[in-house]
Structure formats: structure tokens, C-alpha cells
Short mmCIF file of C-alpha atoms in Angstrom, two decimals:
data_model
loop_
_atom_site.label_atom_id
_atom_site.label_comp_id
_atom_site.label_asym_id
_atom_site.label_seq_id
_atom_site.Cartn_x
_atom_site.Cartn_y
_atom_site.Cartn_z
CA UNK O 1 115.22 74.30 85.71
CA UNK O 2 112.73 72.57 83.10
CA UNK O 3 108.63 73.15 83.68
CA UNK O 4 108.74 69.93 85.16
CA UNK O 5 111.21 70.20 87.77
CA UNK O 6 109.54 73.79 88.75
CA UNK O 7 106.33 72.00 89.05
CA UNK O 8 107.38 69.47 91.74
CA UNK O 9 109.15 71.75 93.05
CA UNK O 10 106.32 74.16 93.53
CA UNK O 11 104.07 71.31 94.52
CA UNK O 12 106.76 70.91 97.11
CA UNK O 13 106.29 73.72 98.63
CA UNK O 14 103.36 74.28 98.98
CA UNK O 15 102.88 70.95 100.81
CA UNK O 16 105.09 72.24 103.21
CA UNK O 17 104.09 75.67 103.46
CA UNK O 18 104.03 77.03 106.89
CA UNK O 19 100.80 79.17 108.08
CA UNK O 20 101.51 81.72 110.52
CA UNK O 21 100.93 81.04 114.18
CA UNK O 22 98.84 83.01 116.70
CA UNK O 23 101.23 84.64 118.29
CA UNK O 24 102.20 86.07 114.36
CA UNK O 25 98.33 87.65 113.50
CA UNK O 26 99.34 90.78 111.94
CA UNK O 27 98.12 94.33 112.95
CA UNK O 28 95.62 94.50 109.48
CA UNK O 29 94.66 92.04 107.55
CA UNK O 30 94.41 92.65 103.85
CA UNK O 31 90.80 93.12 101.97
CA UNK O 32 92.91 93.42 98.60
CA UNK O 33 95.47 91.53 96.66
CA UNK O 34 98.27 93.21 94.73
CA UNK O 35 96.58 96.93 94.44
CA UNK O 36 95.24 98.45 97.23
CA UNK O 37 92.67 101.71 98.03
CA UNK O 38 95.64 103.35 100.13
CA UNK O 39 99.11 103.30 101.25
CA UNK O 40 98.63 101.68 104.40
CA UNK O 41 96.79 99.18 103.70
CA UNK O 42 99.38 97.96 100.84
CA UNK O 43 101.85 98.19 103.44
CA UNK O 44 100.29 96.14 106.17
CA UNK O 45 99.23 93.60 103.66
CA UNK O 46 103.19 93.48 102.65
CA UNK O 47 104.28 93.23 105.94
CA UNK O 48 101.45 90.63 107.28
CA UNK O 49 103.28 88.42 104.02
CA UNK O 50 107.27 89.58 105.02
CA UNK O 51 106.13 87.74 107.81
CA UNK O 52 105.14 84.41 106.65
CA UNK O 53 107.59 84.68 104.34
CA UNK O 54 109.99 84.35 106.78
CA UNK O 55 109.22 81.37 108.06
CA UNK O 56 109.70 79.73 104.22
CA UNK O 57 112.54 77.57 103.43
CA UNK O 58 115.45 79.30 100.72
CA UNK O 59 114.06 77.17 98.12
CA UNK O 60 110.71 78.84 98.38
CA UNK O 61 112.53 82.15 97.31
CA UNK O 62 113.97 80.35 94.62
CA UNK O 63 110.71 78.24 92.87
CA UNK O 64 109.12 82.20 93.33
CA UNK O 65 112.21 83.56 91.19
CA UNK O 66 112.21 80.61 88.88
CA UNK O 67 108.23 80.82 88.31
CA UNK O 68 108.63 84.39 87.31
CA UNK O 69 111.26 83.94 84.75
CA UNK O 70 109.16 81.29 83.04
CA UNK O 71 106.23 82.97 83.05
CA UNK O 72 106.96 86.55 82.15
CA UNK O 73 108.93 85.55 79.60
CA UNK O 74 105.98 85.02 77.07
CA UNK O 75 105.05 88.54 78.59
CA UNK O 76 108.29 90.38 76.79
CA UNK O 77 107.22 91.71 73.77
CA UNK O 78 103.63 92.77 75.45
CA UNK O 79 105.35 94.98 78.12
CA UNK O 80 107.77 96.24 75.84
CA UNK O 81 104.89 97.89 73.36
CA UNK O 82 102.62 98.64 76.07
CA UNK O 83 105.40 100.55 77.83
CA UNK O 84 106.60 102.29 74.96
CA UNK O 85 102.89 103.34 73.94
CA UNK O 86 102.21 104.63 77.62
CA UNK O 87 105.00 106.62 78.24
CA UNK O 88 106.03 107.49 74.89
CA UNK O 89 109.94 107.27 75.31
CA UNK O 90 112.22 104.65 73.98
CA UNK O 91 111.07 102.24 71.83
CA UNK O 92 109.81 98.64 71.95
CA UNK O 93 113.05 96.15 70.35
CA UNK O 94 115.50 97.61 72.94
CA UNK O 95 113.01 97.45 75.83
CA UNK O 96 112.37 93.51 74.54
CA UNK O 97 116.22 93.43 75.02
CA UNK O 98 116.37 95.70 78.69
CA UNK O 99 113.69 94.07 80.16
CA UNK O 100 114.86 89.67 78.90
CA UNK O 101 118.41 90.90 80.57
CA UNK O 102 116.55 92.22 84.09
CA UNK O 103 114.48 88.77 83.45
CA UNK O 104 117.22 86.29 82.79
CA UNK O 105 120.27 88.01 83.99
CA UNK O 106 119.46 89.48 87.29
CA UNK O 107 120.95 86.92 90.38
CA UNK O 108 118.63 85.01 92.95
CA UNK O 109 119.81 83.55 95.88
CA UNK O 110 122.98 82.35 94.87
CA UNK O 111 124.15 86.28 95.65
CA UNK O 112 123.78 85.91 99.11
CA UNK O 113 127.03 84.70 99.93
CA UNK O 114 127.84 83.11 103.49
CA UNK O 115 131.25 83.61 104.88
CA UNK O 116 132.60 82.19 108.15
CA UNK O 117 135.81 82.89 110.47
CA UNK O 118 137.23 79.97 112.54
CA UNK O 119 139.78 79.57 114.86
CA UNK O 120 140.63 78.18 118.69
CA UNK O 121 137.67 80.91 120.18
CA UNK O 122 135.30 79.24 117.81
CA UNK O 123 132.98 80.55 114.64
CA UNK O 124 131.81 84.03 113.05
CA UNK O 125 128.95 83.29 110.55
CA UNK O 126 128.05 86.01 107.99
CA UNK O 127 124.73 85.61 106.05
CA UNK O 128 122.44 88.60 104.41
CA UNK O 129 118.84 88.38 106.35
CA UNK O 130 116.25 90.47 105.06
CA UNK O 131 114.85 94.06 105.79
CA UNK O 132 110.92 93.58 106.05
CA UNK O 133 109.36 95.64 103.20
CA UNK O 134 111.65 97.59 100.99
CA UNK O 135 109.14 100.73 99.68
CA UNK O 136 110.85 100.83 95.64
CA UNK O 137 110.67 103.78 93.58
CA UNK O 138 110.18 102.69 89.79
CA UNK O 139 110.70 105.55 87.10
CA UNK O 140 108.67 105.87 83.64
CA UNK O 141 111.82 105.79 81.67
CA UNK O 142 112.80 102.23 82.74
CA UNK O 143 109.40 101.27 84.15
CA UNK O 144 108.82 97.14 83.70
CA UNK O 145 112.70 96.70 83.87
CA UNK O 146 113.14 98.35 87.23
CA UNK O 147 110.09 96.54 88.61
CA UNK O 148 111.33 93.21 87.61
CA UNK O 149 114.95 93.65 88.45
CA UNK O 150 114.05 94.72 91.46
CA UNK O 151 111.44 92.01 92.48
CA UNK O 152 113.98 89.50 91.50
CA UNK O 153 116.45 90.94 93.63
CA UNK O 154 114.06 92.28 97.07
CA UNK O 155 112.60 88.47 97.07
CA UNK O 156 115.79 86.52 96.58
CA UNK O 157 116.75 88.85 99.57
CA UNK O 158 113.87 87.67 101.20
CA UNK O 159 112.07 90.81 101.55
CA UNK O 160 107.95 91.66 100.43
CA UNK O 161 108.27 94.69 98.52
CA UNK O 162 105.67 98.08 98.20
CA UNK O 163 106.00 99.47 94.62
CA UNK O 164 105.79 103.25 93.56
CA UNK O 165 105.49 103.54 90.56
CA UNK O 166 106.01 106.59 88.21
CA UNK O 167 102.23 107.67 87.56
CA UNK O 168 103.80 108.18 83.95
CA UNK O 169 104.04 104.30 82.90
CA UNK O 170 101.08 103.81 85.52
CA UNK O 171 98.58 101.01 83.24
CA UNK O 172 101.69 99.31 82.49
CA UNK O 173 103.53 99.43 85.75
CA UNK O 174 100.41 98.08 87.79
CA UNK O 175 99.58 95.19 85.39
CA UNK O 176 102.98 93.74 86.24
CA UNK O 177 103.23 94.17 89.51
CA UNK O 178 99.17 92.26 90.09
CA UNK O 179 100.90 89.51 87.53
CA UNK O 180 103.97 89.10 89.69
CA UNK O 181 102.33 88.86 92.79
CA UNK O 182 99.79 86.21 91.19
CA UNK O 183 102.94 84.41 90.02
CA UNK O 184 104.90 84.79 93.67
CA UNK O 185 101.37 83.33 95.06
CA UNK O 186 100.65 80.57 93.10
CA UNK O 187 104.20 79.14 94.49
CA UNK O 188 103.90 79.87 97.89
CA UNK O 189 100.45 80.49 98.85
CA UNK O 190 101.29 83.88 100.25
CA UNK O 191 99.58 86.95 99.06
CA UNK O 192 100.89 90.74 98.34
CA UNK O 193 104.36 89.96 98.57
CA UNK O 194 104.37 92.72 96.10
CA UNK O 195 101.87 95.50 96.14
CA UNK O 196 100.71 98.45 95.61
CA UNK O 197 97.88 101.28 95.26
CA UNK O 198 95.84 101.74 92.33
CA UNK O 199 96.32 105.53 91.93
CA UNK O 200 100.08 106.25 91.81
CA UNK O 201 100.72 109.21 93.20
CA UNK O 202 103.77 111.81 94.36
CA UNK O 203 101.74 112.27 97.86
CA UNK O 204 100.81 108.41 98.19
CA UNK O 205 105.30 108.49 97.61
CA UNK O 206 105.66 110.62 100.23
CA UNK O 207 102.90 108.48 102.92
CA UNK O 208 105.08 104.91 101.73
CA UNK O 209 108.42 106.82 102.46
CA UNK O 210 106.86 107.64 106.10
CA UNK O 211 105.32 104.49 106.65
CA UNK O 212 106.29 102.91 110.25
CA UNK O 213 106.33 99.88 108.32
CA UNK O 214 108.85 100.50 105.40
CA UNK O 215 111.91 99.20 106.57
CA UNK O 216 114.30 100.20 103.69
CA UNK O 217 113.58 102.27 100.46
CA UNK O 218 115.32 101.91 96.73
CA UNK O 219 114.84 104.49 94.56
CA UNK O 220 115.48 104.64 91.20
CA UNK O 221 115.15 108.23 89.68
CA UNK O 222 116.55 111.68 89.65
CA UNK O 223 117.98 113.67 92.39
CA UNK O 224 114.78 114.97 93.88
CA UNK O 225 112.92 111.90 94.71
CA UNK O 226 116.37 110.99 96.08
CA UNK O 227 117.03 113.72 98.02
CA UNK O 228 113.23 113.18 99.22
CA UNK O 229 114.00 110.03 100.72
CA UNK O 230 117.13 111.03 101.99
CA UNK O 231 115.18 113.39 103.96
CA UNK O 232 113.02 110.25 105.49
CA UNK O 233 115.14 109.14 108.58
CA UNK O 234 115.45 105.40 106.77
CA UNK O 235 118.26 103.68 105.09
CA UNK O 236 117.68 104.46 101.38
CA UNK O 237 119.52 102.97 98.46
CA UNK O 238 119.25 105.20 96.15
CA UNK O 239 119.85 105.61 91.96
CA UNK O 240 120.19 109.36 90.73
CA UNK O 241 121.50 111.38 88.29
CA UNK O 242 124.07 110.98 85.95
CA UNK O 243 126.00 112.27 82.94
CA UNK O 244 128.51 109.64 81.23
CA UNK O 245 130.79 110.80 78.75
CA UNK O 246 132.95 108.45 76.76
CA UNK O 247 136.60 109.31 76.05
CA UNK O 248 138.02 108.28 72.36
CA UNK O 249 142.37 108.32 72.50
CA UNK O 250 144.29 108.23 69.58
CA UNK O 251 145.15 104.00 70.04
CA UNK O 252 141.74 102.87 70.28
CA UNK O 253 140.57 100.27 67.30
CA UNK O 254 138.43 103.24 65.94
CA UNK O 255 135.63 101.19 63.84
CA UNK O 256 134.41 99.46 66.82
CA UNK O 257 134.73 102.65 69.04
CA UNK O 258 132.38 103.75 66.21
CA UNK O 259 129.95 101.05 66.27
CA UNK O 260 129.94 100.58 70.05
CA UNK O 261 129.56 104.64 70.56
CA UNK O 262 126.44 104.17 68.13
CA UNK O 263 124.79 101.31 69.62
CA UNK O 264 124.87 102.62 73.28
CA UNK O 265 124.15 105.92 72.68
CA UNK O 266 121.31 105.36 70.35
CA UNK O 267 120.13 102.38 72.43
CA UNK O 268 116.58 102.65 73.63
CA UNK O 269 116.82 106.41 72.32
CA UNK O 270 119.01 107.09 74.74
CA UNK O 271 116.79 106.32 78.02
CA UNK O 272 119.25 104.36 80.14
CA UNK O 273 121.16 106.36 82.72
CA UNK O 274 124.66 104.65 81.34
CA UNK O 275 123.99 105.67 78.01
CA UNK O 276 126.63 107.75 76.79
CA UNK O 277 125.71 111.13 76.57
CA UNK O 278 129.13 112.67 75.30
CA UNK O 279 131.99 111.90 73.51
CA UNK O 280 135.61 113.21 73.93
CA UNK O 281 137.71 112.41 71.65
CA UNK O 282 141.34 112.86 70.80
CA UNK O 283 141.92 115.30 67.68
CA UNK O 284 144.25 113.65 65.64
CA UNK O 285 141.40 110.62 65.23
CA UNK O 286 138.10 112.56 65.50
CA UNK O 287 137.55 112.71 61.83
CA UNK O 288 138.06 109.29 61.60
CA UNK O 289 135.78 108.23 64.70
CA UNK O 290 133.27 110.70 63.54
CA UNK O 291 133.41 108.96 59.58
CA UNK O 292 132.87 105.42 61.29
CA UNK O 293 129.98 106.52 63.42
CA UNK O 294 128.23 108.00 60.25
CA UNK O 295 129.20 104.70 58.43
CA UNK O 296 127.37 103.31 61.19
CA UNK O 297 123.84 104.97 61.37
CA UNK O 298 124.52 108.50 62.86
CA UNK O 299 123.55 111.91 61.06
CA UNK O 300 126.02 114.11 61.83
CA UNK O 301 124.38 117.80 61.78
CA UNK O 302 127.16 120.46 61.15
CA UNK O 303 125.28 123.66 60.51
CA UNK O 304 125.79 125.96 62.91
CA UNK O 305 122.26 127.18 62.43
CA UNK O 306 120.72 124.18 62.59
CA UNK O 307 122.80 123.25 65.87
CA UNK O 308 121.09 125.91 67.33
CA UNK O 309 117.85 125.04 66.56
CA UNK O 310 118.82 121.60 67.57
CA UNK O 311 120.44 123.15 71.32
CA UNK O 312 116.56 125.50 71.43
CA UNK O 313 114.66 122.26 71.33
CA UNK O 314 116.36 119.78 73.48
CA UNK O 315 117.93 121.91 76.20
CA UNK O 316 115.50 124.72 77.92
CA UNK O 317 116.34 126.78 81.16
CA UNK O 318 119.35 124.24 81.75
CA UNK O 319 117.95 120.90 81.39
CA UNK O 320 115.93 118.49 79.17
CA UNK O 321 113.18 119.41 77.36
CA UNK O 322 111.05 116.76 78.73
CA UNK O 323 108.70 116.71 75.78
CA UNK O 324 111.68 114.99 73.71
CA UNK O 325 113.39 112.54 76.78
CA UNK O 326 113.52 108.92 74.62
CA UNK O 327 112.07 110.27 70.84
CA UNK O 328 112.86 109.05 67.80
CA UNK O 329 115.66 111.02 65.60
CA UNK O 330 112.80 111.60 63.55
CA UNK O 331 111.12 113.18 66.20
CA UNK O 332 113.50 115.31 67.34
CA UNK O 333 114.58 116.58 64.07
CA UNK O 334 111.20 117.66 63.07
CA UNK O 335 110.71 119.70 66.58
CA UNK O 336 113.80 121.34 65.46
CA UNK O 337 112.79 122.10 62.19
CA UNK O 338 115.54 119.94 60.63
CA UNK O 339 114.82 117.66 57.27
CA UNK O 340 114.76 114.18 58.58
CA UNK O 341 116.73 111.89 55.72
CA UNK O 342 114.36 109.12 54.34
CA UNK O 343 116.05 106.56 56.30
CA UNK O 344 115.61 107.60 59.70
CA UNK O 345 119.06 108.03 61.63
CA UNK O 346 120.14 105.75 64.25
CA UNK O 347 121.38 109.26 66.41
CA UNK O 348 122.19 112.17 65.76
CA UNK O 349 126.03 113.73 66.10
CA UNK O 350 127.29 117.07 66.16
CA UNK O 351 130.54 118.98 67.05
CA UNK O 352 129.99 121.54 69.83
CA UNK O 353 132.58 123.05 72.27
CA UNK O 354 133.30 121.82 75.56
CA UNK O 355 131.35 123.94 77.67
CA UNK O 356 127.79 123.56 75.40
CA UNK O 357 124.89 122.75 76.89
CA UNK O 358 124.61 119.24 75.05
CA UNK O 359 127.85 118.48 76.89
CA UNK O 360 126.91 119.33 80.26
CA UNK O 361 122.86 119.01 80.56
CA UNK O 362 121.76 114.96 80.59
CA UNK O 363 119.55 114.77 77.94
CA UNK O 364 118.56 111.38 77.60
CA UNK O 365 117.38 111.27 73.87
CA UNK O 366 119.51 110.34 71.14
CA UNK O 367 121.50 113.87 70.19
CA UNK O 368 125.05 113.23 70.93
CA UNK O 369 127.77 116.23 71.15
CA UNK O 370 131.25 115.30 69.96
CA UNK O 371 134.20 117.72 71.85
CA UNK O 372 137.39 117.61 70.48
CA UNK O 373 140.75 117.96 72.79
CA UNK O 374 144.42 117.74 72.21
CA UNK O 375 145.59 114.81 74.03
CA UNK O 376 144.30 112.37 76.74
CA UNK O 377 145.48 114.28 79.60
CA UNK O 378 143.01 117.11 78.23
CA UNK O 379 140.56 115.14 77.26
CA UNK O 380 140.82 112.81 80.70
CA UNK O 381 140.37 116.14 82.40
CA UNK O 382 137.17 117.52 80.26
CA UNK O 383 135.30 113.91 81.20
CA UNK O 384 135.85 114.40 84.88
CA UNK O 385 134.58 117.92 84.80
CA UNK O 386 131.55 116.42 82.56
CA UNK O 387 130.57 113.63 84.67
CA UNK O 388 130.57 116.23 87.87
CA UNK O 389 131.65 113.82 89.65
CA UNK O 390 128.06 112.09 89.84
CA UNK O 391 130.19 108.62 89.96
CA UNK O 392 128.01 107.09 87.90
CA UNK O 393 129.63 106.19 84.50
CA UNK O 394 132.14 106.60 82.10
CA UNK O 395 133.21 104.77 79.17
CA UNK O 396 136.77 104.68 77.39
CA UNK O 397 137.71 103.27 73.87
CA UNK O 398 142.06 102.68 74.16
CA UNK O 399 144.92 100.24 74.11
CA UNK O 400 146.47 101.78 76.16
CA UNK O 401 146.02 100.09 79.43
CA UNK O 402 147.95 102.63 81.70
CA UNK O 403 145.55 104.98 80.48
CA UNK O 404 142.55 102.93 81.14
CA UNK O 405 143.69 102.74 84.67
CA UNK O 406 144.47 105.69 85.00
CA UNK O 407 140.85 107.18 83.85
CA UNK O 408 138.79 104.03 85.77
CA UNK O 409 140.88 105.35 89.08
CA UNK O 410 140.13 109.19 88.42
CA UNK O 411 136.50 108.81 87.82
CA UNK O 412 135.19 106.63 90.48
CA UNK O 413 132.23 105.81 88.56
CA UNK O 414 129.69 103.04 89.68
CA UNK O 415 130.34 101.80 85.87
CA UNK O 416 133.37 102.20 84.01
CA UNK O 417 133.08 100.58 80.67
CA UNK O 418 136.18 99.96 78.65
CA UNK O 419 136.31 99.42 74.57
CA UNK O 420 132.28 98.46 74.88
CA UNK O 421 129.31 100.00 74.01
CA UNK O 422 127.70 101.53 77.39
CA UNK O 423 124.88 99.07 78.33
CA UNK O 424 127.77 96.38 78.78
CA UNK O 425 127.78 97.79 82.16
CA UNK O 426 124.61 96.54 82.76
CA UNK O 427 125.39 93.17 81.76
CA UNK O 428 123.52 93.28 78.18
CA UNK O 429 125.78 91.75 75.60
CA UNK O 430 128.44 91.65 78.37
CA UNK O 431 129.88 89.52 81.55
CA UNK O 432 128.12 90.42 84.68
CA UNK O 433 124.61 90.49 86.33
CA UNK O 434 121.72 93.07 85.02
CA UNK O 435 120.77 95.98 87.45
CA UNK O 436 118.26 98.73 86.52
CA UNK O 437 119.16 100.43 90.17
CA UNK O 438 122.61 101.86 90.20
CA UNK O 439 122.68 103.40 93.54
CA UNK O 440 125.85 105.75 93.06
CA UNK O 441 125.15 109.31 95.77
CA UNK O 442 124.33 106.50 98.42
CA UNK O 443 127.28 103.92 97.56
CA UNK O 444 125.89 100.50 96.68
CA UNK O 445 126.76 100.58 93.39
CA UNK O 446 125.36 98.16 90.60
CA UNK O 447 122.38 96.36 92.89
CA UNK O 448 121.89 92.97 93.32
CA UNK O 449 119.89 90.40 96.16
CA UNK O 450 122.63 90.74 98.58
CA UNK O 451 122.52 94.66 98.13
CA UNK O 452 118.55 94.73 99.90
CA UNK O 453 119.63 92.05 102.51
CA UNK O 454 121.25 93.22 106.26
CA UNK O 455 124.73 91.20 106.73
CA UNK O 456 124.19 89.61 110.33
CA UNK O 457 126.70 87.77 112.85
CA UNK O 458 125.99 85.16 114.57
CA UNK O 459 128.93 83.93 116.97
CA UNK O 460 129.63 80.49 118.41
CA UNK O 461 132.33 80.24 120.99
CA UNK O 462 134.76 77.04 121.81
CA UNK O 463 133.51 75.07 119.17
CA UNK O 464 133.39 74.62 114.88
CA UNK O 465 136.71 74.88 114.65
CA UNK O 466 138.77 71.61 112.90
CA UNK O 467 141.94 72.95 111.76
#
């Protein structure tokens, strides 16, 4: 869709906007747009414009979704930096890349699919309605992609949507969410179909996840604020934990296991939940594998010294130090006392046994462990024991496609990437829509529209059938 055509068709709808009636007056009426004092009022300001969003044709849904791809786009670069300086994690050319693939690659409308039964009793129609307001959890390490991924998604569905964010990425998390609520209301003439308050906090959480209003909650983050919601007595979709590891067998085409291994691991400094945070790799072609991923921009470390001083850093009282979660190589190499070679490393490697710390802690920063095994069976054995069965991904480099079966059926992962680097999975540089939620302890999977919409049925009898 050109400018043009989104004009008219904005123009369009606006024309034919519905206001809502008398017997539709919500409870509160909103003083605020976009940010809010407190919880409830957000809320009630939401819901008031669930409601008149209702009452909007499909194509409403879809000039709101189209209006906020062209006009965030401009914004990539800004909320890239901004979120980079704010939280300190990651840096800005992948989050350019993370947050143009939640922009451009993240289905409208077109995911809610209808389906319909017919026969001599008559017709079954299936269509996704929506929820009311969805309360969404954003976290800092994926803070402007989550928020637009998810808006795309919660307003195809139909839905208004209250934003937590993670008080973390807090400037840059509430700047987007007031610009895509001026964008959503310069279409349809609807205010705070997203919102929020201006102080993000855990308690003002924990007041939007008891909220009479909230109809359904999506949270993206670790198990606690999952667990938290679980906890709330609504239907929560939510994103945890995970801890991929990638298997290496002796058939796969090595360079590219190499390069691909690099990329996603080193990607974003290793922020993304799919990145891989192990590698497994067959013996007889871990030299090799390891050669290639030096040739590519890793810095293997093989002191056994400095691997401790590398394992004091990064991993304290069994989990991430948080102070190093998405550096720089550089960074992290300095903390550890470590001379940092003059061109910065893309990651850093290192050959550690198969019950380290590296291998079984999520890190998310860009140290990778490398553990070698025997044969697949061994090494298909050590990844299922490393991903604790979390379900959440995996990622295999082989020709052999028995094999790849085989591990895809063991693991159960939401994402199972095969001979790819990891953020394939999310549909960067790969088939397949982008999703920033992966909702694996409560089953959804890779989230899209049709995910935050309730599949109704509506029957008609003795008729609509013309076979």
C-alpha cells in the first residue's frame, strides 16, 4: 500500500467512523492520552476504546497497521540507539535489524483465518474475535521490538492493549507506545488504544495483572513474571525462559555451520531468547567447526585460567551476572581481566565440559561454550538434558535428515532451526512471520494476531449448504 492509497483509505475511515452510542458510555472516561497517572485509569481508558473499536470495520484494523509501518519506519535507527543507550545491552545495527523484522514482518489481519463446515444440518463458522484489553509485559532486553510486535499483532486481533513495560528501557519504551497510539488515532479517531502509566513499575504490574478489566495477559520475560501471572486467575500467554543449544554432527557443511553458529550467537550480543547459547558438537569435526568459527570472528579463549576468570564473571550463584547480559566482547573480556585483541571479537568461544556452568546457566551475552561428544546419539542426548526441556529452541547443523527428525521430534521446542543461524526462527533472514513473544510453558508457540484473538462458533442450521 503506497502513501496515497493509505491516505484515502484513512480518509475513508474516518468518514465512516462510528461514535459510540448511549447505551455504550463507559464506566471512566479518560483525562489522559497514551500515559496515564495510574493503572486504572489506563485501563478504563483502554477499555472505553476496545469498545468503539469494536464497532470498526476490518479495514480500520488494517489502515491502523499499515499507518504504523509507514510511519515508524523513519523511527528505526532512533529507537535502536536510544534503546541500546538506555538499557545498555545489545547494540544498535542488530536492534535496526530486530525491530524492521517485528515492523515489516509481523502478520495483520490476514492471520485470522475463517474456516467453515457444511453439510445437509447446515453451517459451522470459525472466526478469531477479540479479548478486550490484553495487559502485555515488555522486557528491557527486547524492549521496542516486543512493543511493536505485539501492537501489530493485539490490534490486528482487534484488541486495545495496556503496556508494562520493563522500568529498565522505561524513556524509550513510553515514547513508542504515546507515538503508536498517536499513529492508531490519527486513523481512527479513537484514543488510548494503547496505553500506559508514566512510572513503570513491578507493583503498578501486579494492579494491571488484577485489573477486572484485563481480559488476557502476554508476557514476555523470565519465569517469575510468568509464574506471577500464572498466579492471576486469567488466561496468560506467556514467553519464559530458555536455553538453546545447537548440535554440530559429523555431515553437516561445516563452514556455514561456522558462520551461521557466529552470526546467531553473537547477534545482538546475544540478547534474543533463540540465540544459541551452546554448541554440541560431534568430535571427529570439532576442530574443524571450531577453525571456521575463528575464521569467522570468534576468539576462542583456551586457557584454563583465563576460563575461569571468564566462568567468575559471567556466571555468579548459578545464573547471569546481570551486570554483563548483552555487552560487548570487549566488555566482557576486560571484567574478566582478559586482553581484548585490537579488533574486537565478534564472540567469544571456549571448550568446557558438559556439565559447566556456561553450558547449563542462560547467559545471554556473547560467551559461547563448545562441548565435545562422541557421536550424535550422545550428543542428541547432552542437548535435551541442556535445553531442560524448556521447549523453547534448538538448532541442528546435518545432512542427515533422519537425524534432523529425529532431534526436531525429541526436543519439542517452540523453534527448531535446522542448518540456519538461530534468529531464522524468528523470521529474520528466513521464511516465516517475526514474533518477539514465544509463549513456550503456556503452549502458543511463535505468536501471531490469531494467537490474542478467541476462536468463536457461530452455527446456522438447514441452510448454506450447496453441495
Amino acid at each position: 500500500m503506497n502513501n496515497t492509497e493509505l491516505e484515502s483509505l484513512i480518509r475513508t475511515i474516518l468518514t465512516e467512523q462510528l461514535t459510540p452510542s448511549a447505551t455504550d458510555t463507559p464506566a471512566c472516561t479518560a483525562s489522559s492520552v497514551a500515559l496515564f497517572d495510574d493503572v486504572d485509569s489506563a485501563i478504563c481508558a483502554a477499555h472505553a476504546a476496545f469498545l468503539r473499536y469494536q464497532e470498526a470495520p476490518l479495514k480500520t484494523r488494517s489502515a491502523i497497521i499499515a499507518a504504523i509501518r509507514a510511519e515508524i519506519a523513519p523511527c528505526l535507527s532512533e529507537l535502536a540507539e536510544r534503546a541500546a543507550a538506555e538499557t545498555g545491552m545489545g547494540n544498535t545495527a542488530d536492534k535496526i535489524l530486530k525491530n524492521k523484522a517485528a515492523l515489516e514482518n509481523t502478520p495483520g489481519i490476514e492471520d485470522l483465518k475463517t474456516t467453515a463446515l457444511t453439510g445437509d444440518e447446515g453451517m459451522v463458522l470459525f472466526e478469531y474475535s477479540p479479548f478486550g484489553v490484553v495487559g502485555a509485559v515488555a522486557p528491557s532486553t527486547n524492549p521496542t521490538e516486543t512493543i511493536i510486535n505485539n501492537s501489530i499483532s493485539m490490534l490486528a486481533a482487534g484488541n486495545a492493549i495496556y503496556f508494562s513495560p520493563h522500568p529498565g528501557a522505561k524513556n524509550i519504551s513510553l515514547w513508542l507506545i504515546q507515538k503508536m497510539e498517536e499513529i492508531a488515532f490519527k486513523v481512527c479517531g479513537i484514543h488510548n488504544l494503547i496505553v500506559t502509566v508514566k512510572e513503570p513499575t513491578f507493583e503498578a504490574t501486579q494492579q494491571m495483572m488484577a485489573h477486572n478489566k484485563i481480559a488476557l495477559l502476554a508476557i514476555t520475560g523470565g519465569p517469575g513474571i510468568v509464574n506471577m501471572g500464572l498466579k492471576s486467575g486469567k488466561k496468560v500467554i506467556g514467553a519464559g525462559a530458555g536455553n538453546p543449544p545447537c548440535l554440530v554432527d559429523e555431515t553437516a557443511e561445516i563452514v556455514k555451520a561456522a558462520q551461521d553458529i557466529v552470526a546467531g550467537a553473537s547477534f545482538d550480543y546475544n540478547l534474543p531468547c533463540i540465540a544459541e547459547k551452546s554448541v554440541i558438537a560431534v568430535d571427529c569435526i570439532a576442530d574443524q567447526l571450531i577453525q571456521q568459527m575463528r575464521e569467522f570472528g570468534a576468539m576462542q579463549i583456551t586457557d584454563p585460567q583465563q576460563i575461569a576468570q571468564l566462568r567468575e564473571v559471567c556466571i555468579q550463584k548459578g545464573a547471569a551476572n546481570k551486570s554483563l547480559v548483552g555487552k560487548s566482547p570487549a566488555t566482557i573480556l576486560a571484567a574478566a581481566g582478559i586482553p581484548c585483541p585490537a579488533k574486537e571479537p565478534r564472540l567469544i568461544i571456549l571448550e568446557v565440559p558438559a556439565n559447566d556452568p556456561f553450558v547449563v546457566t542462560e547467559q545471554l551475552m556473547p560467551v559461547l561454550p563448545i562441548v565435545r561428544v562422541d557421536n550424535f546419539e550422545q550428543g542428541l542426548q547432552l542437548a535435551l538434558k541442556v535445553e531442560d526441556g524448556l521447549h523453547h529452541t534448538a538448532m541442528m547443523h546435518s545432512q542427515n535428515v533422519s537425524r534432523l527428525n529425529k532431534a526436531a521430534h525429541l526436543m519439542q521446542t517452540s523453534i527448531f532451526v535446522k542448518n540456519g543461524p538461530s534468529y531464522a526462527g524468528i523470521g529474520v533472514g528466513a521464511e516465516g512471520f517475526t514474533t518477539f513473544t514465544i509463549a513456550t510453558p503456556t503452549g502458543e508457540g511463535t505468536t501471531s494476531a490469531r494467537t490474542f484473538g478467541r476462536l468463536r462458533r457461530c452455527v446456522l442450521t438447514n441452510g448454506f449448504s450447496i453441495r
